[in-house]
mmCIF file with all atom_site columns, C-alpha atoms in Angstrom:
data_model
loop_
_atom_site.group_PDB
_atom_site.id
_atom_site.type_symbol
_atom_site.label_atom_id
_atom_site.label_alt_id
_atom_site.label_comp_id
_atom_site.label_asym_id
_atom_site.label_entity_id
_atom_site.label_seq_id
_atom_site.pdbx_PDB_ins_code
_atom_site.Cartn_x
_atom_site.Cartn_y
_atom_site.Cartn_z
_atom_site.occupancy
_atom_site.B_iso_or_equiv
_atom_site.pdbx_formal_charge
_atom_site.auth_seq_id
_atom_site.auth_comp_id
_atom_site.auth_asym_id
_atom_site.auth_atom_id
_atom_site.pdbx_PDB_model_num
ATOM 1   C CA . UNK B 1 1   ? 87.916  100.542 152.748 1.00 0.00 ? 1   UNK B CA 1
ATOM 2   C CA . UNK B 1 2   ? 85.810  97.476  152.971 1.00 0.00 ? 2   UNK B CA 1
ATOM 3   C CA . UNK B 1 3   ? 87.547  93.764  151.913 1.00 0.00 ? 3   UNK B CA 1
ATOM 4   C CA . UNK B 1 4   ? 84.523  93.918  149.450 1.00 0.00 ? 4   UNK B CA 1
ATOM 5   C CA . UNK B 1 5   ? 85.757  97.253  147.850 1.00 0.00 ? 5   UNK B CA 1
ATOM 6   C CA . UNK B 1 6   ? 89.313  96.211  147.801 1.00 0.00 ? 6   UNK B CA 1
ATOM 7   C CA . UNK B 1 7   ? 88.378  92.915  145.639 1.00 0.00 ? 7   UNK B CA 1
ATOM 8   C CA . UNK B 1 8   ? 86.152  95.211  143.447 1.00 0.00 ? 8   UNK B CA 1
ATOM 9   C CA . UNK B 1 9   ? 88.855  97.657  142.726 1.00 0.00 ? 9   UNK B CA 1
ATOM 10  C CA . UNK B 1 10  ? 91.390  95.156  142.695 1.00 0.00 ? 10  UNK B CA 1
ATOM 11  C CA . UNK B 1 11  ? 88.899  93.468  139.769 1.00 0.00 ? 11  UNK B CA 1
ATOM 12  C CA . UNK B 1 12  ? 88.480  96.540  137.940 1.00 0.00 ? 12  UNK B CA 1
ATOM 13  C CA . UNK B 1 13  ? 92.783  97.569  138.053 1.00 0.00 ? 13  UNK B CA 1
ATOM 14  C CA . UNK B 1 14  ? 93.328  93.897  136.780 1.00 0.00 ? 14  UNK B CA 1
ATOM 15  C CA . UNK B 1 15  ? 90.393  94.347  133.736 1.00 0.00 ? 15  UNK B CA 1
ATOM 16  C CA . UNK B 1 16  ? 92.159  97.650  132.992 1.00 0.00 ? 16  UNK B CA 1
ATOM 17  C CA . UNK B 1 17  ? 95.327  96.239  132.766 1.00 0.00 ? 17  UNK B CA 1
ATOM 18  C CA . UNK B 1 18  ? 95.596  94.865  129.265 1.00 0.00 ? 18  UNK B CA 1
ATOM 19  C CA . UNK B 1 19  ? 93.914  97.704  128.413 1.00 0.00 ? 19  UNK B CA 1
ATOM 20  C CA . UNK B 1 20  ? 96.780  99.893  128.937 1.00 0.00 ? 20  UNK B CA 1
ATOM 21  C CA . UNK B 1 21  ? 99.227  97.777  128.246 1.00 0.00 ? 21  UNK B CA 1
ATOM 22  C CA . UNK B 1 22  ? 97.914  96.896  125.124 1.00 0.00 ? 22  UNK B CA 1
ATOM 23  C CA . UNK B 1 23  ? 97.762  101.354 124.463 1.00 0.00 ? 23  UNK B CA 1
ATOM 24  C CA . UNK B 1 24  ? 101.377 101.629 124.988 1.00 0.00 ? 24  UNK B CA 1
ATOM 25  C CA . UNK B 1 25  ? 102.648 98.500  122.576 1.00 0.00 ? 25  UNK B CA 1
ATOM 26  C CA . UNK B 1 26  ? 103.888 99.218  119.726 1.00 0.00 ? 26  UNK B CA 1
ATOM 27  C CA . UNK B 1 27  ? 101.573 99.031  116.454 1.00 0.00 ? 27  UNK B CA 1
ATOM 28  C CA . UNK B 1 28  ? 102.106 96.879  113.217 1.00 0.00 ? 28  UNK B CA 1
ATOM 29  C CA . UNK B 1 29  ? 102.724 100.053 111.699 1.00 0.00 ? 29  UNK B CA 1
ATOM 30  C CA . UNK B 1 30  ? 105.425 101.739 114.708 1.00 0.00 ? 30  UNK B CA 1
ATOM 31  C CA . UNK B 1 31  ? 106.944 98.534  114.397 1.00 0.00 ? 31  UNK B CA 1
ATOM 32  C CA . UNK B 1 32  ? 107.323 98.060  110.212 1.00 0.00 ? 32  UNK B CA 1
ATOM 33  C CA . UNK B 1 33  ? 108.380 101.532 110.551 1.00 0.00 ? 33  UNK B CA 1
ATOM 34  C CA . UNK B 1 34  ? 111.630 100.975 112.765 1.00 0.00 ? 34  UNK B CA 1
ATOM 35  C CA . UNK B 1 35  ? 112.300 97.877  111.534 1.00 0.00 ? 35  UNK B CA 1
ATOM 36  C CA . UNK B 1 36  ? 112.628 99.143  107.713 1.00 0.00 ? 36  UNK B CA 1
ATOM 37  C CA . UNK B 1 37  ? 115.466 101.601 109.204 1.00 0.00 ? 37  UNK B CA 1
ATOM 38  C CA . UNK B 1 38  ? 117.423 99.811  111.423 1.00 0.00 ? 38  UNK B CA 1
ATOM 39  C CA . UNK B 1 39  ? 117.418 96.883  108.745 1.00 0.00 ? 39  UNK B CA 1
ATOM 40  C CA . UNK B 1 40  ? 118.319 99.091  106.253 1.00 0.00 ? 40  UNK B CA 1
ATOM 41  C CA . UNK B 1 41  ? 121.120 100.810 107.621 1.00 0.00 ? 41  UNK B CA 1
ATOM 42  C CA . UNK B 1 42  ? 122.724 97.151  109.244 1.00 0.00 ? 42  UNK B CA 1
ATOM 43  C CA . UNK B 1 43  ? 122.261 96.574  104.905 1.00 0.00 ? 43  UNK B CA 1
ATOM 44  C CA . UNK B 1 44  ? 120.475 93.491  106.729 1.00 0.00 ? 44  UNK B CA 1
ATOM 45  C CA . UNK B 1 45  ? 119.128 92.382  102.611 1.00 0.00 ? 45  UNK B CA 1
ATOM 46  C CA . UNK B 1 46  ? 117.139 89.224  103.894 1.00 0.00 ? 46  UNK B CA 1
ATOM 47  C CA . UNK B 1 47  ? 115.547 91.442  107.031 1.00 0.00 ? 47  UNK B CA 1
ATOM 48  C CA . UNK B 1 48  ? 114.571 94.225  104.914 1.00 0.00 ? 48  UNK B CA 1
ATOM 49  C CA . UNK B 1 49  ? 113.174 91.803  101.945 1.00 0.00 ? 49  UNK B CA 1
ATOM 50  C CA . UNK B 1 50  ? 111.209 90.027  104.796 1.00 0.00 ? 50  UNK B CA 1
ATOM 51  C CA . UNK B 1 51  ? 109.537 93.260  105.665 1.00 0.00 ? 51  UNK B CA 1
ATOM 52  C CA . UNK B 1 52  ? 107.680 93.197  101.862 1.00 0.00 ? 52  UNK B CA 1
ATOM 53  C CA . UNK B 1 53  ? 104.389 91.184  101.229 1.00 0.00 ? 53  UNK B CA 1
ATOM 54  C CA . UNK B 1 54  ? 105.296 88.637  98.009  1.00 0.00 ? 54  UNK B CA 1
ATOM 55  C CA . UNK B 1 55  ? 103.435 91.431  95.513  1.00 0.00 ? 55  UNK B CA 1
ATOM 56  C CA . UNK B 1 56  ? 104.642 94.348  97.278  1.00 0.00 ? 56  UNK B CA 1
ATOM 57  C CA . UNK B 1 57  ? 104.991 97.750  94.747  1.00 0.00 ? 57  UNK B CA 1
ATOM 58  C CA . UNK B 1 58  ? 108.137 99.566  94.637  1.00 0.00 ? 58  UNK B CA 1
ATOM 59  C CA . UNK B 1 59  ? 108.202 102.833 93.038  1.00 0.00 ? 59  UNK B CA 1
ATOM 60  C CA . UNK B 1 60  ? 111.026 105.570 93.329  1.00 0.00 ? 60  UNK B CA 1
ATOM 61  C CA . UNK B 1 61  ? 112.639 108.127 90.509  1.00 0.00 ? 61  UNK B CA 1
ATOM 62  C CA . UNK B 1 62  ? 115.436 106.019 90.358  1.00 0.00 ? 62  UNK B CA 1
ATOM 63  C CA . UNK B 1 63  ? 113.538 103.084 88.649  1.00 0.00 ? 63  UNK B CA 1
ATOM 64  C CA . UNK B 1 64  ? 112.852 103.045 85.069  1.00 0.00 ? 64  UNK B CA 1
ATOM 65  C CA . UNK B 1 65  ? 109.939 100.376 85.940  1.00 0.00 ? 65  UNK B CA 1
ATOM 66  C CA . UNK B 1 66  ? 108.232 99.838  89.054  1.00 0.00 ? 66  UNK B CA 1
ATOM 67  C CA . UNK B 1 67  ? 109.991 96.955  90.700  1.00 0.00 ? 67  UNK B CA 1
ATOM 68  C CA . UNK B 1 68  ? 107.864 94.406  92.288  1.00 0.00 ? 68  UNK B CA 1
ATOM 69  C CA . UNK B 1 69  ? 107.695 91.664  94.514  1.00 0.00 ? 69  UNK B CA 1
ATOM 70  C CA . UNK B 1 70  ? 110.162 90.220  97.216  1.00 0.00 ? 70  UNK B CA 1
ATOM 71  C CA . UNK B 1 71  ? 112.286 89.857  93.870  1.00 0.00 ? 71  UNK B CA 1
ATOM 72  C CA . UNK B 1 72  ? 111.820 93.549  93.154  1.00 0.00 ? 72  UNK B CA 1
ATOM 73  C CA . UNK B 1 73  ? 112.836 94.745  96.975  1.00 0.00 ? 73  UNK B CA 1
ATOM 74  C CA . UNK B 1 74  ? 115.400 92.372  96.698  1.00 0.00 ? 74  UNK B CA 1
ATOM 75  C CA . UNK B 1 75  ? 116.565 93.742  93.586  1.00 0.00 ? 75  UNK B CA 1
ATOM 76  C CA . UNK B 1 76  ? 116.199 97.541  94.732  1.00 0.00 ? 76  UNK B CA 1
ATOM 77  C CA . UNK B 1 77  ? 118.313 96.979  98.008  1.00 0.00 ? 77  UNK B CA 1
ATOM 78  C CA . UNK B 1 78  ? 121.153 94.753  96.795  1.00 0.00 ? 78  UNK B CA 1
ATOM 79  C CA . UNK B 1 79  ? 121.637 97.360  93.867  1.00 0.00 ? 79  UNK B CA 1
ATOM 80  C CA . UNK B 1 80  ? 121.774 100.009 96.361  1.00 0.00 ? 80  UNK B CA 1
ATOM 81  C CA . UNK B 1 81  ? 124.346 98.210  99.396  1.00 0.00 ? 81  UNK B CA 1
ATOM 82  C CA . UNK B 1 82  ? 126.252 97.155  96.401  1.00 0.00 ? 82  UNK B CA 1
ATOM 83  C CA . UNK B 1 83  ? 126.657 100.429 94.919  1.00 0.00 ? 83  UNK B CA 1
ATOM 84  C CA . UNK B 1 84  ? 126.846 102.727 98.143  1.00 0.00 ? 84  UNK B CA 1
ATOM 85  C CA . UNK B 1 85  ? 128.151 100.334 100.650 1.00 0.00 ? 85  UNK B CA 1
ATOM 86  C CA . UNK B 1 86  ? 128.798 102.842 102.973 1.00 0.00 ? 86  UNK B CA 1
ATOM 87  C CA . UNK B 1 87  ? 124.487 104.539 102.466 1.00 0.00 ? 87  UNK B CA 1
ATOM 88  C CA . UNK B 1 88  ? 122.964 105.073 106.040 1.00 0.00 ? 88  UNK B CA 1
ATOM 89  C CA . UNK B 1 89  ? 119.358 107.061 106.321 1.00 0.00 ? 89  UNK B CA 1
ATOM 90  C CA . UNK B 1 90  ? 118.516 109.358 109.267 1.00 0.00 ? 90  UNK B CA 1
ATOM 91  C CA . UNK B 1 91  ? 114.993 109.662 109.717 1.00 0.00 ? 91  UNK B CA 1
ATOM 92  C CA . UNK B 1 92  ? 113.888 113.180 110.443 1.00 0.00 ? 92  UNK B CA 1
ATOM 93  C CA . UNK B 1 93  ? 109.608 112.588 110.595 1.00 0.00 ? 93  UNK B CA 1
ATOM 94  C CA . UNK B 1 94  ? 107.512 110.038 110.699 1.00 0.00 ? 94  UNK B CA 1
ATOM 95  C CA . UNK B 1 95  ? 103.566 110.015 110.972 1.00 0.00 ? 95  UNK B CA 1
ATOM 96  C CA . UNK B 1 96  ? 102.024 106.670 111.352 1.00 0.00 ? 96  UNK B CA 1
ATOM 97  C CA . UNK B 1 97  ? 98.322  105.883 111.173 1.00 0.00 ? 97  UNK B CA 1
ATOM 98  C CA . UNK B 1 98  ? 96.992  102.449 110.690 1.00 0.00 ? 98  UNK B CA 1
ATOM 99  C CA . UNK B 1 99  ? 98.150  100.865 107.797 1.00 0.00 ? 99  UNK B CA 1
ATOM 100 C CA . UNK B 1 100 ? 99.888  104.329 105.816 1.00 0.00 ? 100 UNK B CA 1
ATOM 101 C CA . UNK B 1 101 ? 103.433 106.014 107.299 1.00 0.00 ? 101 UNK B CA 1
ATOM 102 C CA . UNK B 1 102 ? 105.094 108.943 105.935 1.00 0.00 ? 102 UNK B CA 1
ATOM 103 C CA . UNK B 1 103 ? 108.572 109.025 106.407 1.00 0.00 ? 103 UNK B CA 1
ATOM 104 C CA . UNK B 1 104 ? 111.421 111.711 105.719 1.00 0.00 ? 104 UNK B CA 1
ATOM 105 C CA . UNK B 1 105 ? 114.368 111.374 105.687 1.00 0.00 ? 105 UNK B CA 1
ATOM 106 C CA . UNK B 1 106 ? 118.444 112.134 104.491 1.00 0.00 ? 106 UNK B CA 1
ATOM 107 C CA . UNK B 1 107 ? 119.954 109.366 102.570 1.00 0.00 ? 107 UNK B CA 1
ATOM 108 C CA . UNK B 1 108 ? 124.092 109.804 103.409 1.00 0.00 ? 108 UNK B CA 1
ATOM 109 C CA . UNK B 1 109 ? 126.773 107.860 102.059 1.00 0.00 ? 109 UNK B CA 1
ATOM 110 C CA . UNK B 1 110 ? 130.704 109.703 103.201 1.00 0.00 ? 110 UNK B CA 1
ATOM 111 C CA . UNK B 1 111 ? 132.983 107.847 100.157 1.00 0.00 ? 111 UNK B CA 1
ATOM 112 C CA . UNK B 1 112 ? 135.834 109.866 99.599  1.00 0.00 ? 112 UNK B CA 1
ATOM 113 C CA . UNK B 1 113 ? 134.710 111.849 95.922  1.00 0.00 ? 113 UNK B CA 1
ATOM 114 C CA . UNK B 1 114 ? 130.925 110.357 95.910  1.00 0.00 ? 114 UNK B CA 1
ATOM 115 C CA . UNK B 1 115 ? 129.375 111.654 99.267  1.00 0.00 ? 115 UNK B CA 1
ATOM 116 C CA . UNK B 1 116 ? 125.836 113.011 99.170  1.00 0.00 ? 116 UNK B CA 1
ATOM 117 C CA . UNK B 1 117 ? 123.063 113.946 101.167 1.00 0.00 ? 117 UNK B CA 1
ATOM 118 C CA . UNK B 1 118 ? 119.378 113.125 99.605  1.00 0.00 ? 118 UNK B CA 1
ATOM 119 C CA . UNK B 1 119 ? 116.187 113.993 101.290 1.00 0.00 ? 119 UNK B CA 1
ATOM 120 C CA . UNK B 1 120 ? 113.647 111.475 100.524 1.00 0.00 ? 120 UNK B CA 1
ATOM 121 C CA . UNK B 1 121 ? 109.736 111.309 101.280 1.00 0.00 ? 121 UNK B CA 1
ATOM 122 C CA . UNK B 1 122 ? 108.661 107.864 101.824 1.00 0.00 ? 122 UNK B CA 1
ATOM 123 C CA . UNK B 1 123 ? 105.009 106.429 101.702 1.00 0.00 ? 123 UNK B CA 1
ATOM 124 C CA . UNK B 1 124 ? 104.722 103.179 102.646 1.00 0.00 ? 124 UNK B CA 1
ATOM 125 C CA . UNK B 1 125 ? 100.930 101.297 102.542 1.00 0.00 ? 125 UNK B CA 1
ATOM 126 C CA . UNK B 1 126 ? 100.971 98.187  105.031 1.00 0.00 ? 126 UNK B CA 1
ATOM 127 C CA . UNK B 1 127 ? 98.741  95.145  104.665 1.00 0.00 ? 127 UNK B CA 1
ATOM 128 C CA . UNK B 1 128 ? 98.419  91.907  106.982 1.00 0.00 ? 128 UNK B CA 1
ATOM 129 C CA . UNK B 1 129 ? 101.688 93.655  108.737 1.00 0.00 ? 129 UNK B CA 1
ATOM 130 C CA . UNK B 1 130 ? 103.594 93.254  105.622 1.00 0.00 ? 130 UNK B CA 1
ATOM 131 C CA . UNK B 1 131 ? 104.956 96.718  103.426 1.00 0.00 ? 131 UNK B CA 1
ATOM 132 C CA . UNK B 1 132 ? 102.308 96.208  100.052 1.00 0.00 ? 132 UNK B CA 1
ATOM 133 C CA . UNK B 1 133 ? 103.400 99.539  98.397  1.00 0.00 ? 133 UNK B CA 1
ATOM 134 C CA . UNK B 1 134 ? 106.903 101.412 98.844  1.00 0.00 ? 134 UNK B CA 1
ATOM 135 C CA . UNK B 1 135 ? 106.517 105.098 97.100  1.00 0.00 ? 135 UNK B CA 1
ATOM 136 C CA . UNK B 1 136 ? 109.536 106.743 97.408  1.00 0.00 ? 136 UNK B CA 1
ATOM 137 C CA . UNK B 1 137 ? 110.191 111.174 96.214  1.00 0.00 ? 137 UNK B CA 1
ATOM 138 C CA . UNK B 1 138 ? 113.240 112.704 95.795  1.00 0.00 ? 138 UNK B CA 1
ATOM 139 C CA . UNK B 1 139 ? 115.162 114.923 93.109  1.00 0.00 ? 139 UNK B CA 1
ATOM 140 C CA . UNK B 1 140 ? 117.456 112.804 90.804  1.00 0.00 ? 140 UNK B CA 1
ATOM 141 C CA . UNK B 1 141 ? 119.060 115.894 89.605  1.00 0.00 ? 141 UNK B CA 1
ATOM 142 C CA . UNK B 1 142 ? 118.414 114.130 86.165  1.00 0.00 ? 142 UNK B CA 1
ATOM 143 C CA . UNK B 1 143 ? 120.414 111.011 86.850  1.00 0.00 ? 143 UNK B CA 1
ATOM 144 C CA . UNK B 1 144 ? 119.088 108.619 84.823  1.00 0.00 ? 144 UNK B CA 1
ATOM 145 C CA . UNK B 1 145 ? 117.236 105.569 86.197  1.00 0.00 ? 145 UNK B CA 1
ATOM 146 C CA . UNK B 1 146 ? 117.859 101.972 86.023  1.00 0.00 ? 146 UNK B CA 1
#
């Protein structure tokens, strides 16, 4: 091969580059994604708070009203770690597209006469990087909300 040819593939490997590099990085999304789990189960309250944009929706059967805000995620966790300080989730699925994931998974908490398992489907809307709406299914087996 020619020095020319060299430089020119040499030119075209270093303009493809970023390209691929840039493929294989995680997105907004991948990363809200695995940071809302790993927070969450470290009970992390500020991380998981700083994951929500300031007028973020949170919606979930075990809300009477729709809690909103940072003050409303901050709200919705603390309740939680406070009242299953033992809760850990295992996701099972996760699709991702731009700005929309779609989680499952089991909630767990292993106290000694309250363990449970819940599944839960999760539906989480991102905008500027930030979690804007947190929908969140599972049966309450007619516990009441709060």
């Amino acid at each position: 091969m020619s020095p020319r040819s060299l430089i020119a593939l040499a030119c075209v490997l270093a303009a493809a580059t970023p390209a691929l590099s840039a493929a294989s990085a995680p997105t907004a999304a991948e990363r809200i994604a695995k940071a809302r789990f790993e927070t969450f189960n470290r009970h992390d309250l500020e991380a998981v708070v700083a994951l929500y944009a300031p007028d973020a929706v949170l919606t979930s059967p075990g809300f009477c009203q729709d809690r909103i805000g940072l003050a409303g995620a901050r709200q919705a966790y603390a309740a939680l770690f406070q009242t299953v300080p033992d809760i850990q989730d295992q996701v099972t699925a996760v699709v991702i597209d731009r700005e929309h994931i779609a989680i499952q998974f089991v909630a767990r908490s292993t106290r000694p006469g309250a363990a449970f398992e819940v599944r839960i489907a999760n539906f989480l809307t991102l905008d500027h990087g930030l979690i804007k709406r947190d929908d969140a299914y599972y049966d309450a087996k007619g516990r009441p909300c709060s």
